[in-house]
Short mmCIF file of C-alpha atoms and ligand atoms in Angstrom, two decimals:
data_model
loop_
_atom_site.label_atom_id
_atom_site.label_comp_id
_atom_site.label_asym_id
_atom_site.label_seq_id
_atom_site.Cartn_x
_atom_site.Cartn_y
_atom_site.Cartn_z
CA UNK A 4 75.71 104.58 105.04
CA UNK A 5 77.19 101.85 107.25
CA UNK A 6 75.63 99.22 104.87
CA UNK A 7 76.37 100.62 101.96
CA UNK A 8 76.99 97.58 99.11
CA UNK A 9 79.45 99.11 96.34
CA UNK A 10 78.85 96.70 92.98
CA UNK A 11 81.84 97.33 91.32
CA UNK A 12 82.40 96.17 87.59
CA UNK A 13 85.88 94.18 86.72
CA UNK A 14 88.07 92.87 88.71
CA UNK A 15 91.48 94.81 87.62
CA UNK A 16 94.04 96.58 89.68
CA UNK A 17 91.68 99.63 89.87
CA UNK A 18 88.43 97.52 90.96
CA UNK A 19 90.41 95.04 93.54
CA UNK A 20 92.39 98.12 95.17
CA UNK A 21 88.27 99.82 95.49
CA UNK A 22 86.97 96.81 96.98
CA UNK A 23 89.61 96.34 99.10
CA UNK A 24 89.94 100.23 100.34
CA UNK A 25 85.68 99.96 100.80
CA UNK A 26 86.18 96.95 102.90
CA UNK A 27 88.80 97.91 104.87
CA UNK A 28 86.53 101.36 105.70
CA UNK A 29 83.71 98.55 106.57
CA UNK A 30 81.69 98.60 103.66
CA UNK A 31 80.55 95.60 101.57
CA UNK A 32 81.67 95.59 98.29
CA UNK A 33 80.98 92.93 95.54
CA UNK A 34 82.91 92.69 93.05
CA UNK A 35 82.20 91.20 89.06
CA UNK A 36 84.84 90.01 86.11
CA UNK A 37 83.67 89.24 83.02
CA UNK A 38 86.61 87.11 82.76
CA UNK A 39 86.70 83.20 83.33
CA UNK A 40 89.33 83.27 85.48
CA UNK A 41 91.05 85.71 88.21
CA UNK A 42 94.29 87.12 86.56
CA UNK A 43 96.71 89.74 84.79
CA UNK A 44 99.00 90.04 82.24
CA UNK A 45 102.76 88.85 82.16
CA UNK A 46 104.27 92.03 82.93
CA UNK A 47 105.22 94.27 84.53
CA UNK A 48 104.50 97.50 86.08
CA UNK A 49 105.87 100.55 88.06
CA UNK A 50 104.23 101.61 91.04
CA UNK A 51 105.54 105.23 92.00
CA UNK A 52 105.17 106.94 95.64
CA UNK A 53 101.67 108.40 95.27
CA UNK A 54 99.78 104.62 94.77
CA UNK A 55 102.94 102.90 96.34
CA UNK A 56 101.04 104.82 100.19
CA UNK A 57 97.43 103.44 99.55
CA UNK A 58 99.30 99.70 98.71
CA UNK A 59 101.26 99.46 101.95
CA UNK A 60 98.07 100.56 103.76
CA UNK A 61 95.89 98.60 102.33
CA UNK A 62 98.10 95.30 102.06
CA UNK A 63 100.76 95.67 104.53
CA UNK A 64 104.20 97.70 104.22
CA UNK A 65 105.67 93.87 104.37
CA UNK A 66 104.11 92.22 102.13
CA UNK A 67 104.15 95.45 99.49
CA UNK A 68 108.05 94.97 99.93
CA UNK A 69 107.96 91.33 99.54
CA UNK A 70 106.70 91.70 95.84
CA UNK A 71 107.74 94.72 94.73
CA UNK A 72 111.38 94.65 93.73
CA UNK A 73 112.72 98.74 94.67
CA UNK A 74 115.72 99.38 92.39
CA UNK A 75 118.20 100.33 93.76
CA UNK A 76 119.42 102.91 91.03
CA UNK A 77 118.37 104.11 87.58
CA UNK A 78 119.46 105.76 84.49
CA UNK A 79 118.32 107.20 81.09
CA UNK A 80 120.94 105.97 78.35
CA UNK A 81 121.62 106.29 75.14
CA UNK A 82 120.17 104.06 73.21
CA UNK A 83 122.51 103.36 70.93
CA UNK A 84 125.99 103.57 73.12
CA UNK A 85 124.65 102.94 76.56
CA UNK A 86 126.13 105.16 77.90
CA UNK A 87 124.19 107.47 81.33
CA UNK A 88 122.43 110.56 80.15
CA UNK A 89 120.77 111.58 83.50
CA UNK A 90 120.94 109.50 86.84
CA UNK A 91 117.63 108.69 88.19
CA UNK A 92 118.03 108.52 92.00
CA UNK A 93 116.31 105.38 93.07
CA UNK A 94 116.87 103.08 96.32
CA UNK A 95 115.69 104.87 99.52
CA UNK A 96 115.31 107.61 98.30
CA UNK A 97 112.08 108.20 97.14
CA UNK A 98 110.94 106.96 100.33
CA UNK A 99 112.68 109.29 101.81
CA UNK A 100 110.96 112.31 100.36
CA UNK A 101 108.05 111.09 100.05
CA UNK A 102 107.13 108.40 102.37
CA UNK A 103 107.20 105.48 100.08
CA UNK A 104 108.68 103.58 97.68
CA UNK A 105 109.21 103.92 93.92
CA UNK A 106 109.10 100.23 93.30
CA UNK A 107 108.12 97.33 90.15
CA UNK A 108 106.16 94.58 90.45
CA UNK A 109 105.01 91.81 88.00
CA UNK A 110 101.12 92.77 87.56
CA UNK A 111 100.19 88.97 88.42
CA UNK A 112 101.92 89.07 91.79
CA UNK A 113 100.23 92.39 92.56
CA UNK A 114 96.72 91.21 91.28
CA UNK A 115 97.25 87.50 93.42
CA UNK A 116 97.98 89.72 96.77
CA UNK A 117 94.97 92.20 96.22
CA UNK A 118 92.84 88.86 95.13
CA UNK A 119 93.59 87.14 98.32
CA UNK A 120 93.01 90.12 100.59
CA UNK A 121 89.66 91.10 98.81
CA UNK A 122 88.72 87.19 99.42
CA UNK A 123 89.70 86.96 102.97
CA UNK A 124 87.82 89.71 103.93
CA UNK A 125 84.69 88.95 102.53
CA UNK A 126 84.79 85.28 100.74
CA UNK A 127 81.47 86.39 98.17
CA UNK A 128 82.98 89.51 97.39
CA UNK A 129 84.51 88.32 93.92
CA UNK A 130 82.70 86.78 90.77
CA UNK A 131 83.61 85.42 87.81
CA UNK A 132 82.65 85.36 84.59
CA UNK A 133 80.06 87.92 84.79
CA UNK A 134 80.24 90.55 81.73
CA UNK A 135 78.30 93.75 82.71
CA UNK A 136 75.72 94.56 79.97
CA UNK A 137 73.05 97.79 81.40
CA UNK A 138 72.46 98.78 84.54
CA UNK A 139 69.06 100.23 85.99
CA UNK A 140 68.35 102.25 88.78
CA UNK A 141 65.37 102.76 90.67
CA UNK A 142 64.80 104.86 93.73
CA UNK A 143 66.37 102.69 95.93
CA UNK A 144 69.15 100.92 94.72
CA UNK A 145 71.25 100.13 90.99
CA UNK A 146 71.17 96.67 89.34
CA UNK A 147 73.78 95.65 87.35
CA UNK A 148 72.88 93.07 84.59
CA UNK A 149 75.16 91.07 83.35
CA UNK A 150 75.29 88.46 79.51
CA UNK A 151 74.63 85.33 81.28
CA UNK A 152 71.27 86.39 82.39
CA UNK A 153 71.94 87.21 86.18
CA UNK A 154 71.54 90.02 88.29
CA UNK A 155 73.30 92.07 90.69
CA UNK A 156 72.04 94.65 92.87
CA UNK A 157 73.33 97.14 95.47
CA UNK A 158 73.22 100.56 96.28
CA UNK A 159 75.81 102.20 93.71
CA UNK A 160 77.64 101.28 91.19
CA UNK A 161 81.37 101.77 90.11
CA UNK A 162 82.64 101.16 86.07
CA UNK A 163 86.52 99.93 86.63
CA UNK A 164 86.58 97.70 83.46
CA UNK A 165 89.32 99.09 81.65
CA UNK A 166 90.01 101.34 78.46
CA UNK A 167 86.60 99.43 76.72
CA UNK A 168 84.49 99.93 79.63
CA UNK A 169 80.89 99.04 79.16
CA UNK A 170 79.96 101.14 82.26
CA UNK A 171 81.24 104.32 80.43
CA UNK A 172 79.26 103.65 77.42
CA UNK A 173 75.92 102.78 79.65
CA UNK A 174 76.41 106.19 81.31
CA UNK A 175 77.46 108.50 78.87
CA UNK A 176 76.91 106.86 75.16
CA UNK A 177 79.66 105.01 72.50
CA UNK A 178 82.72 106.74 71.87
CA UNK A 179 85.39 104.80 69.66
CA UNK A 180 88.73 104.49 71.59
CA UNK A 181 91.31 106.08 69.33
CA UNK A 182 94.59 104.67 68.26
CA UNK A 183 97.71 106.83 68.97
CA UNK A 184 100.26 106.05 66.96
CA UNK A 185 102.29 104.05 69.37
CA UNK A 186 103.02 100.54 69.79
CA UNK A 187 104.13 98.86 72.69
CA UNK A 188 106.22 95.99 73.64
CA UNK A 189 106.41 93.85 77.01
CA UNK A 190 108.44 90.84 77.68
CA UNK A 191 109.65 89.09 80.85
CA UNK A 192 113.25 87.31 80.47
CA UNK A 193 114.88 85.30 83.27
CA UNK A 194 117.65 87.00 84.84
CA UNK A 195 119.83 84.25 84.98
CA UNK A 196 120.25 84.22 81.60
CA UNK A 197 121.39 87.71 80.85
CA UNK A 198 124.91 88.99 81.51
CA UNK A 199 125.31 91.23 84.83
CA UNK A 200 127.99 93.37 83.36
CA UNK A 201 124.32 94.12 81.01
CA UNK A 202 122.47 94.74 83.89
CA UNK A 203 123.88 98.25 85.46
CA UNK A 204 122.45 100.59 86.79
CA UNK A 205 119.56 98.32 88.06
CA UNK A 206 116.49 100.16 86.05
CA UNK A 207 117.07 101.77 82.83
CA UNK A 208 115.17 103.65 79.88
CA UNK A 209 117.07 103.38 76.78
CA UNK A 210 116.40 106.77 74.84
CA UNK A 211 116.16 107.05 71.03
CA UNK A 212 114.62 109.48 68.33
CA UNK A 213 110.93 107.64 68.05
CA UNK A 214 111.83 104.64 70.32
CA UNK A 215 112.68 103.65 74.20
CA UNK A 216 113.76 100.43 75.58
CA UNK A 217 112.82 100.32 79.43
CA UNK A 218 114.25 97.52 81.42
CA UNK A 219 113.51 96.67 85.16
CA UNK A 220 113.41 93.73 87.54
CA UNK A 221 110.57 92.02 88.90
CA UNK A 222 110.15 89.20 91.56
CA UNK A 223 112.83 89.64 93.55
CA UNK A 224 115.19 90.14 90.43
CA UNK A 225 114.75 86.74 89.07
CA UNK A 226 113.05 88.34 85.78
CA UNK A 227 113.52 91.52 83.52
CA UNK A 228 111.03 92.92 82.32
CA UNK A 229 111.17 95.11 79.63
CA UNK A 230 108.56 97.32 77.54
CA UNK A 231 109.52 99.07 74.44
CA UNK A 232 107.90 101.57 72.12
CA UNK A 233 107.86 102.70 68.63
CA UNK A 234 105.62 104.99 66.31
CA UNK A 235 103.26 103.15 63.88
CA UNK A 236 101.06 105.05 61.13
CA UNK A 237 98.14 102.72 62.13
CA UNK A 238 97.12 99.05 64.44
CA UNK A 239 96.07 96.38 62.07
CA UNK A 240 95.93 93.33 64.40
CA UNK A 241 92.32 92.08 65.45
CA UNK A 242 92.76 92.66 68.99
CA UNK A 243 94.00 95.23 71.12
CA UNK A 244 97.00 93.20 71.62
CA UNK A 245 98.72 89.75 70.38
CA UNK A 246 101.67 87.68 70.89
CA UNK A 247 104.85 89.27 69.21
CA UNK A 248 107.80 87.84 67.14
CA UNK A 249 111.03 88.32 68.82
CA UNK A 250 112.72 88.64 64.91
CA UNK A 251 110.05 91.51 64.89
CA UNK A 252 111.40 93.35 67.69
CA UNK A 253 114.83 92.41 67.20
CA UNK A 254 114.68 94.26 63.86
CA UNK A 255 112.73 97.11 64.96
CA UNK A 256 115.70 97.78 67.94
CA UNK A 257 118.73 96.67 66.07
CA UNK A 258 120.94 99.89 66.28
CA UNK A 259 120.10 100.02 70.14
CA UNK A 260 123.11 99.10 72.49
CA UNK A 261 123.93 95.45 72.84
CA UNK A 262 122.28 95.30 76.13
CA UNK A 263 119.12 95.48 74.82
CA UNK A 264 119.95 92.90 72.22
CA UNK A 265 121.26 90.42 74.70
CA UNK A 266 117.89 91.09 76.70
CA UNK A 267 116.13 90.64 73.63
CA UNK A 268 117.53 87.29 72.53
CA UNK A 269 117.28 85.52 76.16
CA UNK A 270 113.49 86.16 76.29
CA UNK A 271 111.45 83.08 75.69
CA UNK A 272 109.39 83.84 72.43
CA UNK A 273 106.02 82.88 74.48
CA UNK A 274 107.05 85.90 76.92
CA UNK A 275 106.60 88.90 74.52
CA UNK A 276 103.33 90.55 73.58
CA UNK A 277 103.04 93.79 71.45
CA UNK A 278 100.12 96.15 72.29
CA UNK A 279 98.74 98.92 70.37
CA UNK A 280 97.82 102.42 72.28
CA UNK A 281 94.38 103.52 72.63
CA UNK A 282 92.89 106.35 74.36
CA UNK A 283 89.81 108.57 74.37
CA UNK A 284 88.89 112.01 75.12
CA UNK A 285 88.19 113.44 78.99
CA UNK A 286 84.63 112.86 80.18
CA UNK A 287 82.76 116.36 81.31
CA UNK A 288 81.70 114.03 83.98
CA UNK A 289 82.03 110.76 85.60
CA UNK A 290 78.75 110.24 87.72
CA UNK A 291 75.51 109.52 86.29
CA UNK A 292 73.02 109.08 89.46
CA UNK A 293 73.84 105.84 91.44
CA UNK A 294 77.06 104.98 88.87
CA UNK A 295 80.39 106.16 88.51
CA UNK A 296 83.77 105.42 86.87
CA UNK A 297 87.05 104.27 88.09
CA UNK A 298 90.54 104.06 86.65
CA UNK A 299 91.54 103.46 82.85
CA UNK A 300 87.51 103.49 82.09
CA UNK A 301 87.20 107.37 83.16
CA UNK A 302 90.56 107.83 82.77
CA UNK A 303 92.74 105.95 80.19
CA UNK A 304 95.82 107.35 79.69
CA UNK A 305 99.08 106.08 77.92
CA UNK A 306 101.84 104.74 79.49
CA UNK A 307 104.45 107.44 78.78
CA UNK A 308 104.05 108.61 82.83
CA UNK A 309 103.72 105.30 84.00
CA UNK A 310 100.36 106.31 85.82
CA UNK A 311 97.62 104.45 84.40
CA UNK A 312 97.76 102.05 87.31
CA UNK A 313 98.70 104.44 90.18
CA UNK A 314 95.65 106.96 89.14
CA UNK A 315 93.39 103.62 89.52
CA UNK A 316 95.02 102.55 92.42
CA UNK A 317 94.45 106.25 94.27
CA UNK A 318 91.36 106.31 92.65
CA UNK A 319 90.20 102.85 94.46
CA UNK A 320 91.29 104.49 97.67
CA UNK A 321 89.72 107.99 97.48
CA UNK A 322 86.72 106.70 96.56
CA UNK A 323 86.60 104.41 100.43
CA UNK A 324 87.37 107.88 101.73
CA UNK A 325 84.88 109.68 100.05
CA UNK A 326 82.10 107.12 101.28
CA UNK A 327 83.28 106.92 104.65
CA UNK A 328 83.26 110.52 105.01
CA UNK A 329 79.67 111.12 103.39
CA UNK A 330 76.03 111.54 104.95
CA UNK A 331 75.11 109.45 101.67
CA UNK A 332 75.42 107.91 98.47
CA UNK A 333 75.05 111.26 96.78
CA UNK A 334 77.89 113.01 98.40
CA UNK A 335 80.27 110.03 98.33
CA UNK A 336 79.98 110.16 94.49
CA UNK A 337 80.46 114.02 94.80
CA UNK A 338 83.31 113.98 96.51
CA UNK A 339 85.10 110.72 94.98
CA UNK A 340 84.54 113.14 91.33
CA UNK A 341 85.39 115.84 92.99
CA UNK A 342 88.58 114.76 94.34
CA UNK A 343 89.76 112.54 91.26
CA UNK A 344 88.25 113.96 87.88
CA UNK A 345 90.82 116.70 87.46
CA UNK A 346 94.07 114.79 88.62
CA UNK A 347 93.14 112.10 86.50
CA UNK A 348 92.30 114.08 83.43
CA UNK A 349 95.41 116.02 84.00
CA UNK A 350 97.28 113.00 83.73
CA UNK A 351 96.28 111.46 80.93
CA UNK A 352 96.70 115.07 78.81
CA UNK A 353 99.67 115.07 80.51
CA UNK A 354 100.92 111.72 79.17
CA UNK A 355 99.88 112.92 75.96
CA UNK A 356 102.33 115.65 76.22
CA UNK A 357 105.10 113.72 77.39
CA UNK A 358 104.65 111.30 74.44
CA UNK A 359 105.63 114.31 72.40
CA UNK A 360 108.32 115.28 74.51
CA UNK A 361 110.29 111.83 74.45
CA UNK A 362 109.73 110.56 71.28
CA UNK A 363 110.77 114.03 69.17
CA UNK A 364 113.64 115.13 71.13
CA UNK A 365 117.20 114.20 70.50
CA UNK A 366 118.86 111.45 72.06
CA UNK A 367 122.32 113.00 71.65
CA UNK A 368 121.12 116.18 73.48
CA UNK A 369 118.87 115.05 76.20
CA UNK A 370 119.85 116.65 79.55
CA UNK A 371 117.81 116.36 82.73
CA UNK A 372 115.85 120.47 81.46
CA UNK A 373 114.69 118.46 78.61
CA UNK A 374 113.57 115.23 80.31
CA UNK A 375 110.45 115.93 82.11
CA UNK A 376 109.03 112.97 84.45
CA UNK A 377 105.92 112.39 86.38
CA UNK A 378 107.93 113.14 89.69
CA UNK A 379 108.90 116.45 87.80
CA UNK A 380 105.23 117.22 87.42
CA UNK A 381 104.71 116.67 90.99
CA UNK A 382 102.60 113.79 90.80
CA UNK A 383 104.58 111.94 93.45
CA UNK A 384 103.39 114.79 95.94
CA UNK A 385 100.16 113.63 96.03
CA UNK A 386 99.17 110.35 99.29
CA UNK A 387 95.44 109.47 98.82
CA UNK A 388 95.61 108.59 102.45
CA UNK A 389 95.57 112.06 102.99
CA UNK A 390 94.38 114.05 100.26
CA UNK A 391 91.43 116.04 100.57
CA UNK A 392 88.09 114.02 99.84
C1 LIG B 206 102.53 99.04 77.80
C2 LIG B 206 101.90 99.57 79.04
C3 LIG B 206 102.69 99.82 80.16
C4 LIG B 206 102.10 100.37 81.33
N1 LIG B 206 102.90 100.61 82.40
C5 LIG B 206 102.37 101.18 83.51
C6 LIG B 206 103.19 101.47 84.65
O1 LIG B 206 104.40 101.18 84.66
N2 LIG B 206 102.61 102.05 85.74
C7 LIG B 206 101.28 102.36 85.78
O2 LIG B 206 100.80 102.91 86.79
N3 LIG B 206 100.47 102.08 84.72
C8 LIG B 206 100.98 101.49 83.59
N4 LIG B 206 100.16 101.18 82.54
C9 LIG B 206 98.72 101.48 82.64
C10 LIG B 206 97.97 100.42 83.44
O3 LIG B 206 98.26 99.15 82.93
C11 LIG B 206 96.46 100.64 83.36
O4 LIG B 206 96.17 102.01 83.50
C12 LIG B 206 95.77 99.87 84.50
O5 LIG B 206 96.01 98.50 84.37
C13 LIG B 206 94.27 100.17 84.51
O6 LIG B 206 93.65 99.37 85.50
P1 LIG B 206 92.06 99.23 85.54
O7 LIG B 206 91.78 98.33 86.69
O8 LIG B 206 91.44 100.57 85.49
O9 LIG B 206 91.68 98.54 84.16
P2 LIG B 206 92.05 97.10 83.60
O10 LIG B 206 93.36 96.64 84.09
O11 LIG B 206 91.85 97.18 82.12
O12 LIG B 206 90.95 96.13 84.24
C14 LIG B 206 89.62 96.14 83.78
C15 LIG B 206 88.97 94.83 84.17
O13 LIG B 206 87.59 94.89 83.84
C16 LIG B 206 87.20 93.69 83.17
N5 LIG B 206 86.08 94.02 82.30
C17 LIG B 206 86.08 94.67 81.11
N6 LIG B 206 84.84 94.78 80.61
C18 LIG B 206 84.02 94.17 81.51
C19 LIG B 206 82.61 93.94 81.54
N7 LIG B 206 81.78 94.36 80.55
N8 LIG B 206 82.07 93.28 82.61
C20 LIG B 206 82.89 92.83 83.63
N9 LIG B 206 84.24 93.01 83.62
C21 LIG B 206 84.79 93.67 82.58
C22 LIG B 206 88.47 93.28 82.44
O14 LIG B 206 88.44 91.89 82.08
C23 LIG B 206 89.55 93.63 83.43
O15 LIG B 206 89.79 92.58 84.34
C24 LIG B 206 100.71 100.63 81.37
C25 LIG B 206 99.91 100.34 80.27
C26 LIG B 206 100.49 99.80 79.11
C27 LIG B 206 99.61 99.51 77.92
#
């Protein structure tokens, strides 16, 4: 097992946090984008207590701190007054109860710092432009091919490329990703520009029948970002997302407070995207001999926990557990299923649920009974430093 050599396919959040966790356990791990370039999205994203423990172990409690911006309070408002509906307790305190931080980070920064640690450790580990077709497995080892004609081959194989994977399809057959209803949009806008009297509490969620406006800082406070939803009957763009209109936006949110306007009209119009939500049903199973699934492509979830990233992220580092703590390749890709299927396919049914719960309740009576978060659900409990594997 000490030379195991993990081939894992894309280089997201959830494949860069594996690679890193399997080299940091001493295992070689190689990992293949189909992408051109190394890079994410201009956005942000939350990272809550339970991934927030495998980050500062795996990249340094410093240098987690030095990107991730920890607000130091947070609110659910109304969306149309502003005014506090439920404090969320932020600062310290989640690290206080549960040993780390409940902090945001622009996905770019994240994806740079797990980037340079993956390379520094192990200068082949990353390749790009390499878009996994079939894999075959003898015996021996797994071979990943990939559209250019090349070749990879170790001794298992892990699908982290995303809500579309290819992986998931190789192992288990087509199923069509299905569109939820909900449309999302993300923006970043320069802090500078907005007005700080706009700007308390430090996070907020603006709460409306069929809509939320969520606003929180990123990079040391010098940009909002924000990420908004709404209901839509169906997704008619080409792609699974596309550059947005702020007049779009602007008219969709016009009877929210003027905070959100003023955040609204300061972001640059290259800054905003608007994505339409996918998702798929639960796999029975993840692990097909030698291969096995990782993040959104076993598990894609919606947003409406914020989890999507922090399931990969524990995923990633469960899955270093589970192979450091196994005779062999078999029972490392027991246990990593074993230990992740049903938290992650509790999750995304969960977000399901919650989707429900925000968008048909009433803004006028929400109360903290009504509201129910993934730290409600317990999901900050979990450390994947120390969960059973
Ligand atoms: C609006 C919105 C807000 C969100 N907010 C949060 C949040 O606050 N907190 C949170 O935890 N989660 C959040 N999420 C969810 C989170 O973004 C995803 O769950 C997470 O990025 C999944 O990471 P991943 O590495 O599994 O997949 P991805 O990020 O999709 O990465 C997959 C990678 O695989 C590559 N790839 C694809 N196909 C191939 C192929 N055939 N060959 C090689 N490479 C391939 C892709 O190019 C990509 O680089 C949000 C999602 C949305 C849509």
């Amino acid at each position: 097992m000490n030379d195991l050599h993990a081939l894992l396919i894309g280089a997201g959040i959830g494949g860069l946090t594996a690679a890193l966790a399997l080299q940091k356990a001493g295992f070689r791990a190689s990992v293949y984008e189909q992408a051109p370039e190394l890079g994410e999205i201009g956005a942000g994203v939350t990272i809550t207590p339970n991934a927030c423990h495998a980050l500062n172990y795996l990249l340094g409690e410093e240098l987690v701190e030095h990107i991730c911006h920890v607000p130091a309070s947070g609110a659910i408002k109304h969306y149309a007054t502003g005014a506090t509906l439920i404090d969320t307790e932020r600062g310290d305190g989640p690290k206080r109860r549960y040993g780390a931080h409940y902090c945001q980070v622009h996905r770019a920064d994240l994806h740079e710092a797990l980037v340079a640690a993956v390379s520094t450790n192990d200068p082949q580990a990353l390749h790009i432009g390499k878009r996994f077709s079939a894999l075959e497995e003898s015996t021996t080892d797994v071979t990943a091919k990939f559209t250019d004609g090349h070749s990879a081959t170790g001794d298992v194989l892990v699908g982290c490329d995303g809500i579309n994977s290819a992986v998931r399809e190789a192992l288990w057959g087509a199923d069509e990703p299905r569109f939820t209803g909900y449309v999302a949009w993300r923006g970043l806008t320069p802090t500078a520009a907005l007005d700080p009297a706009y700007l308390i509490p430090d996070s907020a969620a603006f709460a409306g029948r069929g809509r939320t406006f969520t606003r929180y800082k990123v990079r040391q406070g010098d940009l909002y970002n924000f990420v908004a939803f709404t209901r839509r009957d169906e997704w008619t763009a080409e792609g699974w997302s596309e550059r947005a209109q702020i007049s779009e936006i602007l008219s969709e949110f016009e009877d929210f407070a003027p905070e959100v306007q003023a955040i609204l009209r300061a972001t640059p119009p290259e800054q905003c995207f608007k994505w339409g939500l996918f998702d798929r049903s639960p796999l029975d199973r993840w692990t097909r001999g030698r291969a096995t699934l990782l993040g959104d492509a076993g598990h894609p979830m919606t947003p409406f926990l914020a989890q999507g990233a922090a399931m990969a992220i524990e995923d990633g580092m469960i899955l270093a557990r589970a192979v450091a703590a196994a005779g062999d390749w078999p029972e490392a890709l027991e246990r990593y299923e074993a230990a992740r299927r049903e938290r992650g396919t509790f999750v995304m049914l969960e977000s399901h649920v919650n989707a429900k719960r925000i968008y048909n309740r009433d803004p006028d009576h929400l109360s903290r009974n009504s509201h129910k978060s993934a730290e409600a659900l317990g999901l900050y409990d979990y450390n994947p430093l120390t969960a059973p594997v």
